[in-house]
XYZ file of C-alpha atoms in Angstrom:
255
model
C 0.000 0.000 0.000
C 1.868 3.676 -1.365
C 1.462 6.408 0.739
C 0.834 9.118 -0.388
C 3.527 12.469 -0.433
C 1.453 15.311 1.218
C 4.412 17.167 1.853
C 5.186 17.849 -1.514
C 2.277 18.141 -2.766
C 1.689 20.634 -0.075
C 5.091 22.187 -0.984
C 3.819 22.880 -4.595
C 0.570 24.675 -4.049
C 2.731 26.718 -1.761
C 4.414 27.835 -4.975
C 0.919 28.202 -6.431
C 2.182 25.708 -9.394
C -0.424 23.135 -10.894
C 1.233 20.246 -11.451
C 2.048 20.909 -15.533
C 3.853 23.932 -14.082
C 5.476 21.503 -11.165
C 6.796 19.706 -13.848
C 7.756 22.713 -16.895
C 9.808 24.151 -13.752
C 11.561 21.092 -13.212
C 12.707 20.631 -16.452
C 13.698 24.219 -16.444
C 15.819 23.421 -13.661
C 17.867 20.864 -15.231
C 18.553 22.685 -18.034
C 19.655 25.415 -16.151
C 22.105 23.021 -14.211
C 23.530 21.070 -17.257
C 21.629 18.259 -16.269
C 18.674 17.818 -18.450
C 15.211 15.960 -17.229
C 12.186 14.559 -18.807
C 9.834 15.491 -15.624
C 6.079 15.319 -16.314
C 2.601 16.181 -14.918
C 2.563 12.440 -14.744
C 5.371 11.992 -12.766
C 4.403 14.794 -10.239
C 1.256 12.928 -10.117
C 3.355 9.584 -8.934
C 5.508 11.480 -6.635
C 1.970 12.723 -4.630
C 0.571 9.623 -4.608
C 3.630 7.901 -3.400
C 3.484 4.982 -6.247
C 7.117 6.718 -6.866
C 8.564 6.745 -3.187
C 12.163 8.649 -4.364
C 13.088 10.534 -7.033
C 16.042 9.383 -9.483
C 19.095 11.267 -9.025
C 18.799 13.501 -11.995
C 15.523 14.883 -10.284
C 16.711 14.998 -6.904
C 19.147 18.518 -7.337
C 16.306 20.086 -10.086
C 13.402 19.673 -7.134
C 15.893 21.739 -4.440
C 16.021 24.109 -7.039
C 12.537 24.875 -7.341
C 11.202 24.386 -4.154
C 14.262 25.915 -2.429
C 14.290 22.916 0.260
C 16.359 19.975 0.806
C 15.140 16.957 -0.618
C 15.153 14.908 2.461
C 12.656 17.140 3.708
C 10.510 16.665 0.756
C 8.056 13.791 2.124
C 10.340 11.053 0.038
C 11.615 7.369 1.047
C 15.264 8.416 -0.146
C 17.943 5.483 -0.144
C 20.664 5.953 2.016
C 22.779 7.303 -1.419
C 20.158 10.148 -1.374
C 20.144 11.160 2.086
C 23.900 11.224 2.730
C 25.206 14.436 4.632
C 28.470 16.124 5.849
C 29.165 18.002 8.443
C 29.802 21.599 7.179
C 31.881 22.762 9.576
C 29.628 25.079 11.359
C 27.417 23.506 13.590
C 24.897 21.965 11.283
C 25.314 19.817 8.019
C 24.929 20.023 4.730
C 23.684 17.253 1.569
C 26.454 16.743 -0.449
C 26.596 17.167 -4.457
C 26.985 13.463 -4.797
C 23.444 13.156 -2.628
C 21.608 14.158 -5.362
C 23.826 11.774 -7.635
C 26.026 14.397 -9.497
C 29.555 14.251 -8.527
C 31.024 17.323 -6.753
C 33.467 18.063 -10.496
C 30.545 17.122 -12.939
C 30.068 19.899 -15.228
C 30.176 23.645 -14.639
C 27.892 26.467 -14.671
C 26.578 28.179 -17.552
C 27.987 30.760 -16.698
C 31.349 31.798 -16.209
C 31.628 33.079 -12.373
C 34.445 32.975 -10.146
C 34.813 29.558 -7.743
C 32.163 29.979 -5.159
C 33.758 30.600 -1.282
C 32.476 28.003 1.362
C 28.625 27.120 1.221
C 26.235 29.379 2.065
C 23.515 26.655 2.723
C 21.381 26.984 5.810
C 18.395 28.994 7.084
C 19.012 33.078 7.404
C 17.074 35.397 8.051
C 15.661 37.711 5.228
C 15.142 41.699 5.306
C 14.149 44.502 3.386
C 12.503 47.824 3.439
C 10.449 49.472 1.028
C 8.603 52.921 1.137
C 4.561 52.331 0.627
C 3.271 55.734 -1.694
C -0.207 55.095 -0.616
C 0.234 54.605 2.785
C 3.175 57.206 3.275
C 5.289 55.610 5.198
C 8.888 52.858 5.077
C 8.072 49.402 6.032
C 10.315 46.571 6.664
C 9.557 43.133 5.385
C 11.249 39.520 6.672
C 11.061 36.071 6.228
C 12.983 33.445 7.492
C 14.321 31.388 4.239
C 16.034 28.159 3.416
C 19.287 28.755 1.403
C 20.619 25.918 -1.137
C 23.345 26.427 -2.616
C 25.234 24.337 -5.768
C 27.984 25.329 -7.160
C 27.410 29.123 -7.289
C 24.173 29.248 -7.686
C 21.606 29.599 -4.503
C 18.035 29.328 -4.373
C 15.762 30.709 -1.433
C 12.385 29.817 -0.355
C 10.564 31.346 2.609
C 9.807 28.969 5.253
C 5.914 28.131 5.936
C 4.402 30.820 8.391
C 8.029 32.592 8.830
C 6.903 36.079 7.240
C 6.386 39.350 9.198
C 3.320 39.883 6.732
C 1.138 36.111 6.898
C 0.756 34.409 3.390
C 3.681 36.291 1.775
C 5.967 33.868 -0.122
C 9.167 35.028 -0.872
C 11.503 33.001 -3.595
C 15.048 34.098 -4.291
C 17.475 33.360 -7.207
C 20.808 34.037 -7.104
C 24.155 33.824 -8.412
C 27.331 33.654 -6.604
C 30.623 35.560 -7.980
C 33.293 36.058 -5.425
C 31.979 38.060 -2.959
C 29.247 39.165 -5.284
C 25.738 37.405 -5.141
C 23.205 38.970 -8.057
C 19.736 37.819 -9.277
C 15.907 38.138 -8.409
C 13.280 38.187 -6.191
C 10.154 37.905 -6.532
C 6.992 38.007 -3.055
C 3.301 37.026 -3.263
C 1.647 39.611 -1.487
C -0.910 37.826 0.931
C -4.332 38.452 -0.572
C -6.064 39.450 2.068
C -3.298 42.269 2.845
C -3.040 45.504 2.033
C -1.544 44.601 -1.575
C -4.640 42.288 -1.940
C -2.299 39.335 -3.520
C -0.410 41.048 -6.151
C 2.756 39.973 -7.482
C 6.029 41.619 -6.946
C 8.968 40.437 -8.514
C 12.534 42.579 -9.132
C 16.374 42.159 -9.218
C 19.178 42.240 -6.400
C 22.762 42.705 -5.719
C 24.462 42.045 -2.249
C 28.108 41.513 -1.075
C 28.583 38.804 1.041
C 30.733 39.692 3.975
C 34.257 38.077 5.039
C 32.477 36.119 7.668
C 30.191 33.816 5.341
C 27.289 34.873 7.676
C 25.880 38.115 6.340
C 25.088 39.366 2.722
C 23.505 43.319 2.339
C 23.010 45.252 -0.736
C 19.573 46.880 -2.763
C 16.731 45.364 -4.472
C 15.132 47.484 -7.592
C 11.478 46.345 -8.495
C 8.420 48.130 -10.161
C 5.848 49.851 -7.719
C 2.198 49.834 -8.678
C 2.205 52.989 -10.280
C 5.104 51.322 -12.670
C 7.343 53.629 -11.012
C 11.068 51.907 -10.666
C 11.650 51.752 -6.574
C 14.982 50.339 -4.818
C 15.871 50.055 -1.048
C 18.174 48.061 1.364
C 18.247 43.991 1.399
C 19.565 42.002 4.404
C 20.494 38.198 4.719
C 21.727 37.262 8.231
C 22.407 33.463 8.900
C 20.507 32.041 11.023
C 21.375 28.652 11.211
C 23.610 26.482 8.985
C 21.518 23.435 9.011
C 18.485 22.454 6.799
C 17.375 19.122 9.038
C 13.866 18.777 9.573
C 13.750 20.263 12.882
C 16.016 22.808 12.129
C 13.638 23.498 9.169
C 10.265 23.601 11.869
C 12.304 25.375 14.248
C 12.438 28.259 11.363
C 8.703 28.257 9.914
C 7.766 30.944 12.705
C 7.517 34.510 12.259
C 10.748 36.696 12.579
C 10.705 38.868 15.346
């Protein structure tokens, strides 16, 4: 008798993606890695109903890039290969490259960036302020978020409940150069707030300090009047774990 993955099933409606989209983002993922997929709605489908209890290995690194979590924490019955971890050094501990079944030195970004320093996985704590024209006044926005990163690339995900403003997602992609981390962001306002569930999405640059442990810079995005806004950005770490409890610890909302 299969049971069935409610985790990750739960994990994609969080990302408000039917299970087509699940999928078209998965594959998008593994092209963007060098590591090409054939995901399908069908295969989502088998993954939810747990008559596929663990992903292959080609799927494993292209689902922690999309849903910005760890794949042991994804509701699956991962072999030991899957699940294997090493301490990073820090505290906590991280899944190594060869956990998702590609070798540490198989293939190279897209990109040309500089090596990445260290690894930035863990959970930190997200911050911003932005200056609200209808309202007249700055506001600050956080979320605690679960960092992945591979190779130089790093993908964030908000936690469940672990926004200052309920039912505000907050997804980041980033990439890694030197001390240099650039990309996008992009919140779902909550739609009973005072953005009524609209869709805010923009670009970032931060510097990641000596320490590993701190990254600050400016996000630009679009206001509602389609007037180009900008203000500080904050990642603090919080913790340099992703287990499961470390995880539940974290879906809370940031004081």
């Amino acid at each position: 008798m299969t049971t069935p993955n409610s985790t990750l099933r739960a994990v994609r409606m969080g990302l408000l993606l039917s299970q087509d989209e699940f999928a078209r983002a998965i594959r998008d993922a593994g092209q963007r890695t060098g590591h090409p997929n054939d995901a399908s709605k069908r295969l989502v489908q088998r993954w939810e109903s747990g008559a596929t209890a663990a992903p292959r290995p080609v799927y494993a690194r292209a689902l922690e890039m999309v849903t910005g979590m760890p794949i042991d924490t994804l509701g699956f019955t991962l072999p030991a290969a899957l699940a294997r971890v090493s301490d990073d050094g820090h505290g906590g501990h991280d899944l190594e490259d060869s956990a998702v079944g590609v070798p540490a030195s198989a293939g190279a970004p897209a990109t040309q960036a500089a090596p990445a320093r260290g690894n930035h996985t863990g959970v930190w704590l997200s911050t911003y302020e932005f200056f609200s024209s209808g309202r007249g006044e700055t506001f600050t926005g956080k979320h605690y978020v679960v960092l992945l990163q591979h190779g130089n690339q790093l993908t964030a995900r908000s936690l469940p409940n672990a926004s200052l403003n309920p039912d505000s997602p907050l997804t980041l992609d980033l990439q890694l150069d030197g001390n240099t981390v650039t990309g996008t962001w992009t919140e779902q306002t909550a739609s009973d707030g005072y953005y009524r569930g609209a869709r805010y999405f923009g670009a970032l640059q931060m510097l990641v300090e000596p320490t590993g442990r701190r990254m600050a810079g400016k996000w630009v995005g679009f206001g509602k009047e389609f007037d180009v806004n900008t203000g500080p950005w904050e990642l603090r770490l919080m913790d340099a774990s992703t287990s499961k409890a470390t995880l539940e610890a974290y879906s809370r909302t940031p004081e």
